[in-house]
Short mmCIF file of C-alpha atoms and ligand atoms in Angstrom, two decimals:
data_model
loop_
_atom_site.label_atom_id
_atom_site.label_comp_id
_atom_site.label_asym_id
_atom_site.label_seq_id
_atom_site.Cartn_x
_atom_site.Cartn_y
_atom_site.Cartn_z
CA MET A 1 45.09 53.17 11.77
CA ALA A 2 46.37 54.65 15.01
CA ALA A 3 49.80 55.57 13.69
CA GLU A 4 52.58 55.93 16.23
CA SER A 5 53.91 59.04 14.50
CA GLY A 6 51.44 61.34 12.75
CA PRO A 7 48.38 60.44 10.71
CA TYR A 8 49.16 58.02 7.87
CA LEU A 9 47.45 59.22 4.68
CA ASP A 10 49.70 57.53 2.14
CA TYR A 11 47.71 54.42 1.22
CA ALA A 12 48.49 54.89 -2.48
CA ALA A 13 52.16 54.34 -1.61
CA THR A 14 51.48 51.26 0.48
CA THR A 15 48.71 50.01 2.74
CA PRO A 16 49.05 48.37 6.13
CA LEU A 17 48.82 44.58 6.08
CA ASP A 18 45.31 43.31 6.87
CA PRO A 19 45.44 41.22 10.09
CA GLY A 20 43.52 38.40 8.37
CA VAL A 21 46.11 38.38 5.58
CA LEU A 22 48.92 38.10 8.10
CA ALA A 23 47.08 35.20 9.77
CA ALA A 24 46.80 33.42 6.39
CA MET A 25 50.52 33.94 5.72
CA ARG A 26 51.74 33.01 9.19
CA PRO A 27 51.87 29.19 8.79
CA TRP A 28 53.99 29.63 5.65
CA LEU A 29 56.38 32.00 7.41
CA GLU A 30 56.69 30.13 10.68
CA GLY A 31 56.45 26.58 9.39
CA LEU A 32 57.85 24.90 6.30
CA ALA A 33 56.99 26.56 3.00
CA ALA A 34 58.24 23.87 0.65
CA ASN A 35 59.05 24.60 -2.95
CA PRO A 36 55.69 24.34 -4.73
CA SER A 37 57.46 22.75 -7.72
CA SER A 38 58.72 19.84 -5.56
CA ASP A 39 57.00 16.55 -6.14
CA HIS A 40 56.65 15.38 -2.53
CA PRO A 41 53.91 15.89 0.08
CA PRO A 42 55.13 19.24 1.51
CA GLY A 43 55.75 20.48 -2.04
CA ARG A 44 52.26 19.42 -3.10
CA HIS A 45 50.81 21.09 0.02
CA ALA A 46 52.55 24.36 -0.95
CA ALA A 47 51.42 23.97 -4.57
CA ALA A 48 47.81 23.60 -3.38
CA ALA A 49 48.10 26.84 -1.37
CA VAL A 50 49.54 28.66 -4.40
CA SER A 51 46.74 27.26 -6.52
CA THR A 52 44.07 28.52 -4.06
CA ALA A 53 45.69 31.96 -4.12
CA ARG A 54 45.68 31.95 -7.92
CA VAL A 55 41.98 31.07 -7.96
CA ARG A 56 41.28 33.94 -5.54
CA VAL A 57 43.14 36.58 -7.55
CA ALA A 58 41.59 35.28 -10.79
CA ALA A 59 38.10 35.38 -9.24
CA PHE A 60 38.67 39.01 -8.26
CA LEU A 61 39.10 39.88 -11.95
CA ASN A 62 36.56 37.33 -13.24
CA ALA A 63 39.51 35.66 -15.01
CA ALA A 64 40.62 32.03 -15.26
CA PRO A 65 43.33 30.92 -12.79
CA GLU A 66 45.74 30.02 -15.62
CA GLU A 67 45.59 33.65 -16.76
CA ILE A 68 47.35 34.85 -13.57
CA VAL A 69 51.17 35.10 -13.58
CA TRP A 70 52.84 35.89 -10.23
CA THR A 71 55.38 38.71 -10.21
CA SER A 72 57.27 40.68 -7.55
CA GLY A 73 54.78 43.56 -7.80
CA ALA A 74 53.15 45.89 -10.27
CA THR A 75 56.51 47.24 -11.47
CA GLU A 76 57.50 43.82 -12.73
CA ALA A 77 54.00 43.14 -14.05
CA ASP A 78 54.13 46.42 -16.02
CA ASN A 79 57.57 45.57 -17.40
CA LEU A 80 56.53 42.04 -18.35
CA ALA A 81 53.40 43.38 -20.07
CA VAL A 82 54.98 46.26 -21.97
CA LEU A 83 58.38 44.77 -22.81
CA GLY A 84 57.11 41.21 -23.11
CA ALA A 85 54.22 42.00 -25.46
CA ALA A 86 56.03 44.60 -27.56
CA ARG A 87 59.18 42.51 -28.00
CA HIS A 88 57.21 39.40 -28.93
CA GLN A 89 55.19 41.23 -31.59
CA TYR A 90 58.07 43.38 -32.85
CA GLY A 91 60.21 40.27 -33.26
CA ARG A 92 57.53 38.86 -35.57
CA GLY A 93 57.41 42.01 -37.70
CA ARG A 94 53.87 42.93 -36.63
CA GLY A 95 54.65 46.62 -36.06
CA ASP A 96 56.98 48.91 -34.16
CA HIS A 97 54.85 51.38 -32.22
CA VAL A 98 53.49 51.70 -28.68
CA VAL A 99 50.97 54.20 -27.27
CA VAL A 100 50.96 55.20 -23.60
CA ALA A 101 49.47 57.94 -21.46
CA ALA A 102 52.09 60.53 -20.51
CA THR A 103 50.77 60.19 -16.95
CA GLU A 104 51.60 56.48 -16.58
CA HIS A 105 53.63 55.17 -13.65
CA ARG A 106 57.40 55.24 -14.14
CA ALA A 107 57.36 51.45 -14.47
CA VAL A 108 55.46 51.77 -17.75
CA LEU A 109 57.20 54.91 -18.99
CA SER A 110 60.69 53.56 -18.31
CA ALA A 111 59.84 50.29 -20.04
CA CYS A 112 58.75 52.37 -23.05
CA GLU A 113 62.07 54.22 -23.01
CA ALA A 114 63.82 50.85 -23.12
CA LEU A 115 61.71 49.94 -26.17
CA GLU A 116 62.76 53.19 -27.88
CA ARG A 117 66.38 52.21 -27.37
CA GLU A 118 65.53 48.92 -29.11
CA GLY A 119 64.21 50.73 -32.19
CA LEU A 120 60.47 51.00 -31.49
CA SER A 121 58.64 54.32 -31.41
CA VAL A 122 56.41 55.48 -28.57
CA THR A 123 53.58 58.04 -28.56
CA ARG A 124 52.81 59.59 -25.17
CA VAL A 125 49.25 60.88 -24.98
CA ARG A 126 49.03 64.06 -22.92
CA PRO A 127 46.19 64.51 -20.42
CA ASP A 128 43.78 67.42 -20.22
CA ALA A 129 44.41 70.06 -17.53
CA ASP A 130 42.41 67.97 -15.04
CA GLY A 131 44.39 64.79 -15.75
CA THR A 132 41.81 63.13 -18.03
CA ILE A 133 43.14 60.93 -20.84
CA ASP A 134 40.77 61.59 -23.74
CA PRO A 135 39.92 58.30 -25.50
CA ALA A 136 39.78 60.25 -28.79
CA ALA A 137 43.40 61.33 -28.25
CA VAL A 138 44.39 57.70 -27.72
CA ALA A 139 42.49 56.71 -30.88
CA ASP A 140 44.32 59.44 -32.82
CA ALA A 141 47.70 58.18 -31.60
CA LEU A 142 47.04 54.60 -32.80
CA SER A 143 48.14 53.43 -36.22
CA GLU A 144 48.38 50.17 -38.14
CA ARG A 145 51.93 49.88 -36.75
CA THR A 146 50.76 50.01 -33.12
CA LEU A 147 51.46 46.81 -31.20
CA LEU A 148 50.33 47.83 -27.75
CA ALA A 149 48.59 50.61 -25.84
CA SER A 150 48.95 51.04 -22.08
CA VAL A 151 46.74 53.23 -19.88
CA ALA A 152 46.36 52.99 -16.11
CA ALA A 153 42.85 52.48 -14.74
CA VAL A 154 43.53 54.94 -11.89
CA ASN A 155 46.39 57.41 -11.93
CA ASN A 156 48.57 56.92 -8.86
CA GLU A 157 49.19 60.62 -8.28
CA THR A 158 45.84 62.25 -9.04
CA GLY A 159 43.37 59.37 -8.68
CA VAL A 160 41.89 60.28 -12.08
CA THR A 161 40.16 57.26 -13.62
CA ALA A 162 40.45 56.33 -17.29
CA ASP A 163 37.48 55.62 -19.55
CA LEU A 164 38.73 52.08 -20.13
CA ASP A 165 35.70 50.99 -22.16
CA ALA A 166 36.19 53.73 -24.76
CA ILE A 167 39.98 53.36 -24.83
CA ALA A 168 39.77 49.55 -25.14
CA ALA A 169 37.28 49.90 -28.01
CA ALA A 170 39.67 52.20 -29.89
CA VAL A 171 42.68 49.93 -29.27
CA LYS A 172 40.81 46.78 -30.28
CA ALA A 173 39.49 48.48 -33.43
CA ARG A 174 43.16 48.90 -34.44
CA GLY A 175 43.96 45.28 -33.56
CA ALA A 176 46.58 46.24 -30.95
CA LEU A 177 47.04 44.73 -27.50
CA PHE A 178 45.72 46.67 -24.49
CA HIS A 179 47.51 46.77 -21.14
CA VAL A 180 45.99 48.31 -18.01
CA ASP A 181 48.01 49.12 -14.91
CA ALA A 182 45.44 48.45 -12.20
CA ALA A 183 47.76 48.75 -9.19
CA GLN A 184 45.71 51.65 -7.76
CA ALA A 185 42.38 50.56 -9.20
CA ALA A 186 41.99 47.15 -7.58
CA GLY A 187 39.39 47.39 -4.84
CA ARG A 188 38.55 50.98 -5.78
CA VAL A 189 36.97 50.72 -9.23
CA ALA A 190 35.28 47.71 -10.85
CA LEU A 191 37.58 45.39 -12.80
CA ASP A 192 36.07 42.56 -14.85
CA VAL A 193 38.10 41.07 -17.69
CA GLN A 194 35.05 39.28 -19.10
CA ARG A 195 33.42 42.64 -19.70
CA LEU A 196 36.48 44.74 -20.57
CA PRO A 197 38.51 43.64 -23.60
CA VAL A 198 41.87 44.10 -21.85
CA ASP A 199 44.74 41.75 -22.76
CA LEU A 200 47.13 42.40 -19.89
CA LEU A 201 46.46 43.85 -16.44
CA SER A 202 48.93 44.57 -13.62
CA LEU A 203 48.17 44.14 -9.91
CA SER A 204 50.13 44.75 -6.72
CA ALA A 205 49.39 43.17 -3.32
CA HIS A 206 50.76 45.93 -1.09
CA LYS A 207 48.34 48.55 -2.40
CA CYS A 208 45.49 46.25 -1.35
CA TYR A 209 46.30 45.35 2.28
CA GLY A 210 48.51 42.46 1.18
CA PRO A 211 52.27 41.97 1.58
CA GLN A 212 54.97 43.93 -0.24
CA GLY A 213 57.05 42.12 -2.85
CA VAL A 214 54.30 40.28 -4.72
CA GLY A 215 51.98 41.14 -7.57
CA ALA A 216 50.47 39.57 -10.63
CA LEU A 217 49.98 40.05 -14.33
CA TYR A 218 46.72 38.94 -15.91
CA VAL A 219 47.49 37.53 -19.38
CA ARG A 220 44.42 36.83 -21.51
CA ARG A 221 44.04 33.30 -22.87
CA ARG A 222 40.60 33.46 -24.45
CA PRO A 223 39.45 33.88 -27.15
CA ARG A 224 43.11 34.19 -28.16
CA ARG A 225 46.17 33.60 -26.04
CA VAL A 226 48.37 36.68 -25.62
CA ARG A 227 52.03 35.78 -26.15
CA LEU A 228 54.83 37.47 -24.26
CA ALA A 229 58.62 37.34 -24.42
CA PRO A 230 59.71 36.56 -20.83
CA LEU A 231 62.04 39.00 -19.07
CA LEU A 232 63.80 36.32 -17.05
CA HIS A 233 65.22 32.95 -18.02
CA GLY A 234 65.39 29.99 -15.69
CA GLY A 235 63.07 27.19 -14.62
CA GLY A 236 59.70 26.70 -16.22
CA GLN A 237 57.56 28.24 -13.45
CA GLU A 238 54.51 30.29 -14.45
CA GLY A 239 54.47 28.68 -17.87
CA GLY A 240 58.00 29.97 -18.49
CA LEU A 241 56.76 33.57 -18.32
CA ARG A 242 58.18 34.23 -14.87
CA PRO A 243 60.72 31.64 -13.82
CA GLY A 244 61.86 31.45 -10.20
CA THR A 245 60.57 29.66 -7.11
CA VAL A 246 57.09 30.92 -6.31
CA PRO A 247 57.19 32.68 -2.86
CA VAL A 248 54.43 30.75 -1.10
CA ALA A 249 53.79 33.06 1.88
CA GLN A 250 53.68 36.18 -0.31
CA VAL A 251 51.37 34.61 -2.85
CA VAL A 252 49.07 33.22 -0.14
CA GLY A 253 48.96 36.73 1.32
CA MET A 254 48.02 38.24 -2.03
CA GLY A 255 45.26 35.65 -2.47
CA ALA A 256 43.87 36.40 0.99
CA ALA A 257 44.09 40.17 0.42
CA PHE A 258 42.20 39.97 -2.88
CA ALA A 259 39.54 37.65 -1.47
CA ARG A 260 38.94 40.19 1.30
CA LEU A 261 39.05 43.07 -1.20
CA ALA A 262 36.15 41.48 -3.07
CA GLU A 263 34.18 40.87 0.14
CA GLU A 264 34.77 44.39 1.47
CA ALA A 265 34.27 46.28 -1.81
CA ARG A 266 31.01 47.98 -0.82
CA ALA A 267 32.03 48.77 2.75
CA ASP A 268 35.43 50.05 1.57
CA GLU A 269 33.79 52.30 -1.00
CA ARG A 270 31.32 53.75 1.52
CA HIS A 271 34.13 54.37 3.99
CA LEU A 272 36.43 55.95 1.38
CA ARG A 273 33.73 58.21 0.00
CA ALA A 274 32.77 59.45 3.46
CA LEU A 275 36.41 60.11 4.39
CA ARG A 276 37.13 61.80 1.10
CA ALA A 277 34.11 64.11 1.46
CA ARG A 278 35.20 64.99 4.98
CA LEU A 279 38.77 65.63 3.83
CA GLU A 280 37.69 67.85 0.95
CA GLN A 281 35.24 69.78 3.07
CA ARG A 282 37.79 70.53 5.77
CA LEU A 283 40.58 71.33 3.31
CA ALA A 284 38.27 73.73 1.47
CA GLY A 285 37.93 75.57 4.78
CA ILE A 286 41.68 76.39 4.72
CA GLY A 287 41.23 78.39 1.50
CA GLY A 288 43.60 78.65 -1.44
CA ILE A 289 43.70 74.89 -2.02
CA VAL A 290 43.68 73.79 -5.67
CA ARG A 291 42.56 70.35 -6.82
CA ASN A 292 45.01 68.50 -9.08
CA GLY A 293 42.66 66.03 -10.71
CA ARG A 294 38.91 65.52 -10.82
CA ALA A 295 36.19 65.42 -8.21
CA ASP A 296 34.95 62.11 -9.67
CA GLY A 297 38.32 60.32 -9.44
CA SER A 298 39.04 57.24 -7.33
CA PRO A 299 37.82 57.97 -3.79
CA HIS A 300 41.13 56.99 -2.19
CA ILE A 301 43.34 59.71 -3.71
CA LEU A 302 43.17 63.48 -3.39
CA ASN A 303 45.96 65.58 -4.91
CA ILE A 304 46.04 69.24 -3.91
CA ALA A 305 48.27 72.27 -4.31
CA VAL A 306 48.60 74.65 -1.40
CA LEU A 307 48.73 78.11 -2.96
CA GLY A 308 51.05 80.77 -1.67
CA VAL A 309 53.67 78.47 -0.18
CA HIS A 310 56.96 77.11 -1.44
CA GLY A 311 57.13 73.37 -2.03
CA GLU A 312 60.29 72.77 -0.01
CA ALA A 313 59.02 74.82 2.93
CA LEU A 314 55.73 72.94 2.79
CA ALA A 315 57.43 69.54 2.77
CA ALA A 316 59.56 70.61 5.76
CA ALA A 317 56.51 71.96 7.63
CA LEU A 318 54.60 68.68 7.37
CA GLY A 319 56.62 67.08 10.15
CA ASP A 320 55.44 63.53 10.80
CA LEU A 321 52.29 63.80 8.68
CA ALA A 322 52.63 60.86 6.29
CA VAL A 323 51.48 62.11 2.88
CA SER A 324 53.24 62.15 -0.46
CA ALA A 325 54.77 65.55 -1.08
CA GLY A 326 55.56 67.24 -4.41
CA SER A 327 58.34 65.47 -6.22
CA ALA A 328 58.22 62.57 -3.74
CA CYS A 329 55.22 61.33 -5.75
CA SER A 330 57.73 59.82 -8.15
CA ALA A 331 60.20 58.79 -5.49
CA GLY A 332 63.70 58.53 -6.82
CA SER A 333 63.09 60.91 -9.74
CA PRO A 334 64.27 64.45 -9.08
CA GLY A 335 62.14 67.42 -10.07
CA PRO A 336 58.42 67.98 -10.00
CA SER A 337 55.98 65.21 -10.79
CA HIS A 338 55.80 64.27 -14.48
CA VAL A 339 52.05 63.82 -14.07
CA LEU A 340 51.41 67.35 -12.79
CA ARG A 341 53.77 68.75 -15.44
CA ALA A 342 51.91 66.86 -18.18
CA MET A 343 48.69 68.44 -16.85
CA GLY A 344 50.30 71.84 -17.43
CA ARG A 345 50.87 72.72 -13.79
CA PRO A 346 53.72 75.24 -13.43
CA ASP A 347 56.66 73.95 -11.36
CA PRO A 348 55.96 76.09 -8.26
CA ILE A 349 52.44 74.60 -8.09
CA ALA A 350 53.66 71.06 -8.75
CA HIS A 351 56.23 71.47 -5.96
CA ALA A 352 53.60 72.75 -3.53
CA SER A 353 51.36 69.76 -4.25
CA LEU A 354 50.50 66.91 -1.92
CA ARG A 355 48.90 63.56 -2.52
CA LEU A 356 46.70 62.46 0.37
CA SER A 357 45.52 58.90 0.06
CA LEU A 358 42.99 57.05 2.16
CA GLY A 359 42.20 53.48 3.04
CA ARG A 360 40.28 51.00 5.12
CA MET A 361 42.07 51.70 8.42
CA VAL A 362 41.97 55.53 8.21
CA THR A 363 39.69 57.17 10.77
CA ALA A 364 37.77 60.44 10.63
CA ALA A 365 39.91 61.65 13.55
CA GLU A 366 43.07 61.04 11.51
CA VAL A 367 41.63 63.03 8.61
CA ASP A 368 40.78 65.91 10.97
CA GLU A 369 44.23 65.81 12.55
CA ALA A 370 45.91 65.82 9.11
CA VAL A 371 43.88 68.83 7.98
CA ALA A 372 44.58 70.67 11.24
CA ARG A 373 48.31 70.18 10.69
CA LEU A 374 48.09 71.29 7.08
CA ALA A 375 46.08 74.35 8.04
CA ALA A 376 48.66 75.29 10.68
CA ALA A 377 51.52 74.81 8.19
CA ALA A 378 49.74 76.87 5.52
CA ARG A 379 48.99 79.65 7.99
CA ARG A 380 52.61 79.78 9.16
CA LEU A 381 54.14 79.72 5.69
CA ARG A 382 51.66 82.15 4.15
CA ALA A 383 52.27 84.79 6.84
CA PHE A 384 55.44 85.92 5.04
CA SER A 385 54.54 84.95 1.50
CA PRO A 386 54.41 87.68 -1.17
CA LEU A 387 52.52 85.20 -3.38
CA TRP A 388 49.84 84.76 -0.73
CA ARG A 389 49.60 88.53 -0.26
CA ARG A 390 48.74 88.87 -3.95
CA LEU A 391 46.28 85.99 -3.83
CA SER A 392 44.51 87.32 -0.76
CA ALA A 393 44.30 90.74 -2.42
CA GLY A 394 42.10 89.01 -5.01
CA GLU A 395 44.57 88.45 -7.85
CA PRO A 396 43.58 85.26 -9.75
CA ALA A 397 45.80 82.25 -9.06
CA GLU A 398 46.40 81.85 -12.80
CA ALA A 399 47.90 85.37 -12.92
CA VAL A 400 49.99 84.92 -9.77
CA TYR A 401 51.44 81.67 -11.11
CA ALA A 402 51.57 82.90 -14.73
CA THR A 403 49.75 79.87 -16.14
CA ALA A 404 47.08 79.48 -18.78
CA THR A 405 45.98 76.21 -17.14
CA PRO A 406 42.80 76.72 -15.09
CA LEU A 407 43.38 76.18 -11.36
CA ALA A 408 40.22 74.87 -9.69
CA LEU A 409 39.95 75.77 -6.03
CA LEU A 410 38.63 73.08 -3.73
CA GLU A 411 35.13 73.96 -2.64
CA GLY A 412 33.27 72.67 0.39
CA CYS A 413 30.98 69.72 -0.34
CA ARG A 414 28.28 68.18 1.78
CA GLU A 415 29.42 65.38 4.02
CA PRO A 416 27.41 62.16 3.71
CA ALA A 417 25.25 61.37 6.74
CA HIS A 418 27.20 58.19 7.52
CA GLY A 419 30.46 60.21 7.64
C1 PLP B 1 49.92 52.77 -10.84
C2 PLP B 1 51.10 52.05 -10.26
N1 PLP B 1 51.79 51.18 -11.01
C3 PLP B 1 52.84 50.50 -10.53
C4 PLP B 1 53.27 50.66 -9.24
C5 PLP B 1 54.42 49.85 -8.74
O1 PLP B 1 53.94 48.86 -7.87
P1 PLP B 1 54.90 47.93 -7.02
O2 PLP B 1 55.31 48.73 -5.84
O3 PLP B 1 54.03 46.76 -6.67
O4 PLP B 1 56.04 47.53 -7.89
C6 PLP B 1 52.59 51.56 -8.40
C7 PLP B 1 53.06 51.81 -7.03
O5 PLP B 1 53.80 52.72 -6.76
C8 PLP B 1 51.48 52.27 -8.93
O6 PLP B 1 50.80 53.13 -8.17
#
């Protein structure tokens, strides 16, 4: 995308709207979008459009259309999954315990805190130093009291992917429900609910070139229907699980975005992998850049720490480069990222960390420009940094930052030929 300001490398926060998606939405924004619950011709016309969108989102997951519940985004889908499933089961005396990864999005973690206030207990599974959630650690956390486990398919800060097959097997062996937050995963890693025994799965349109303000929760119906306590009360829309008039234009946009996501999957992956390799190779050239995460994570996210600089100074030096900086990764929550902290990163490293995220419209020139700006900022800030003086004198980063957690420096990798 030719951004008007600086390069835009914040696709994990939100993606631009795909022009084809906007074209699909336009008639419903400019013309009449009748209430799809209304029993008259314009209402039935709107209902048909909503139904097509539902089929498209379901097809993306290999689900049945009736298993898709529209929400306002992944935050609401996460809340409906975690609160809705746990409350329904808890109310029937089936247990009182929930297991989550400590690295989950705030939407899941805050919903779990609400459950704790209601008398349930929550186990937060810590990641390894590279952000991996060990399926064995999830299995250890489960008990016969566990109602639900929730682990994101792709972490939104580090891009680290979860071994969903192994985690699902452990959760199912305990007879608990399994929720997956797939807001970052859709279009980046394979998602197939026929293959993966997941019960609930959250999606967001605006991470996938669709509009903001709409998402969906997949709720399994077969072989057994997953029951949820609704969060809202009102009309009977969405089978009573999510009452409220269905926003036709938004939902049509989400359907169009997910249809295109399926069509573009291979091309998107090739593009992302080439950009990511280019980004890593050029960043490695700056020196003193630590990877927060794993090299085999989702290709659209790269989280790095810039050694030898202070987080606040770094954020200020970025100017109009649109990346997610330090604590801004969990916008609204003060302090360093809970994900980086859970990985054992000391606060000065977490503060000096940046999430760069890529997408379909990012160009190689934008990547190069972003790295050039970062290199200039690092050079400027390091010139007067006592930390950098120690690092460049050969002192190990772990000693300089007084941490036992290994800090893996980014190393140059070969760029694919189609870069
Ligand atoms: C993993 C994950 N879950 C949930 C959300 C919330 O999504 P939404 O903005 O659609 O509410 C996000 C986006 O920030 C995310 O990355």
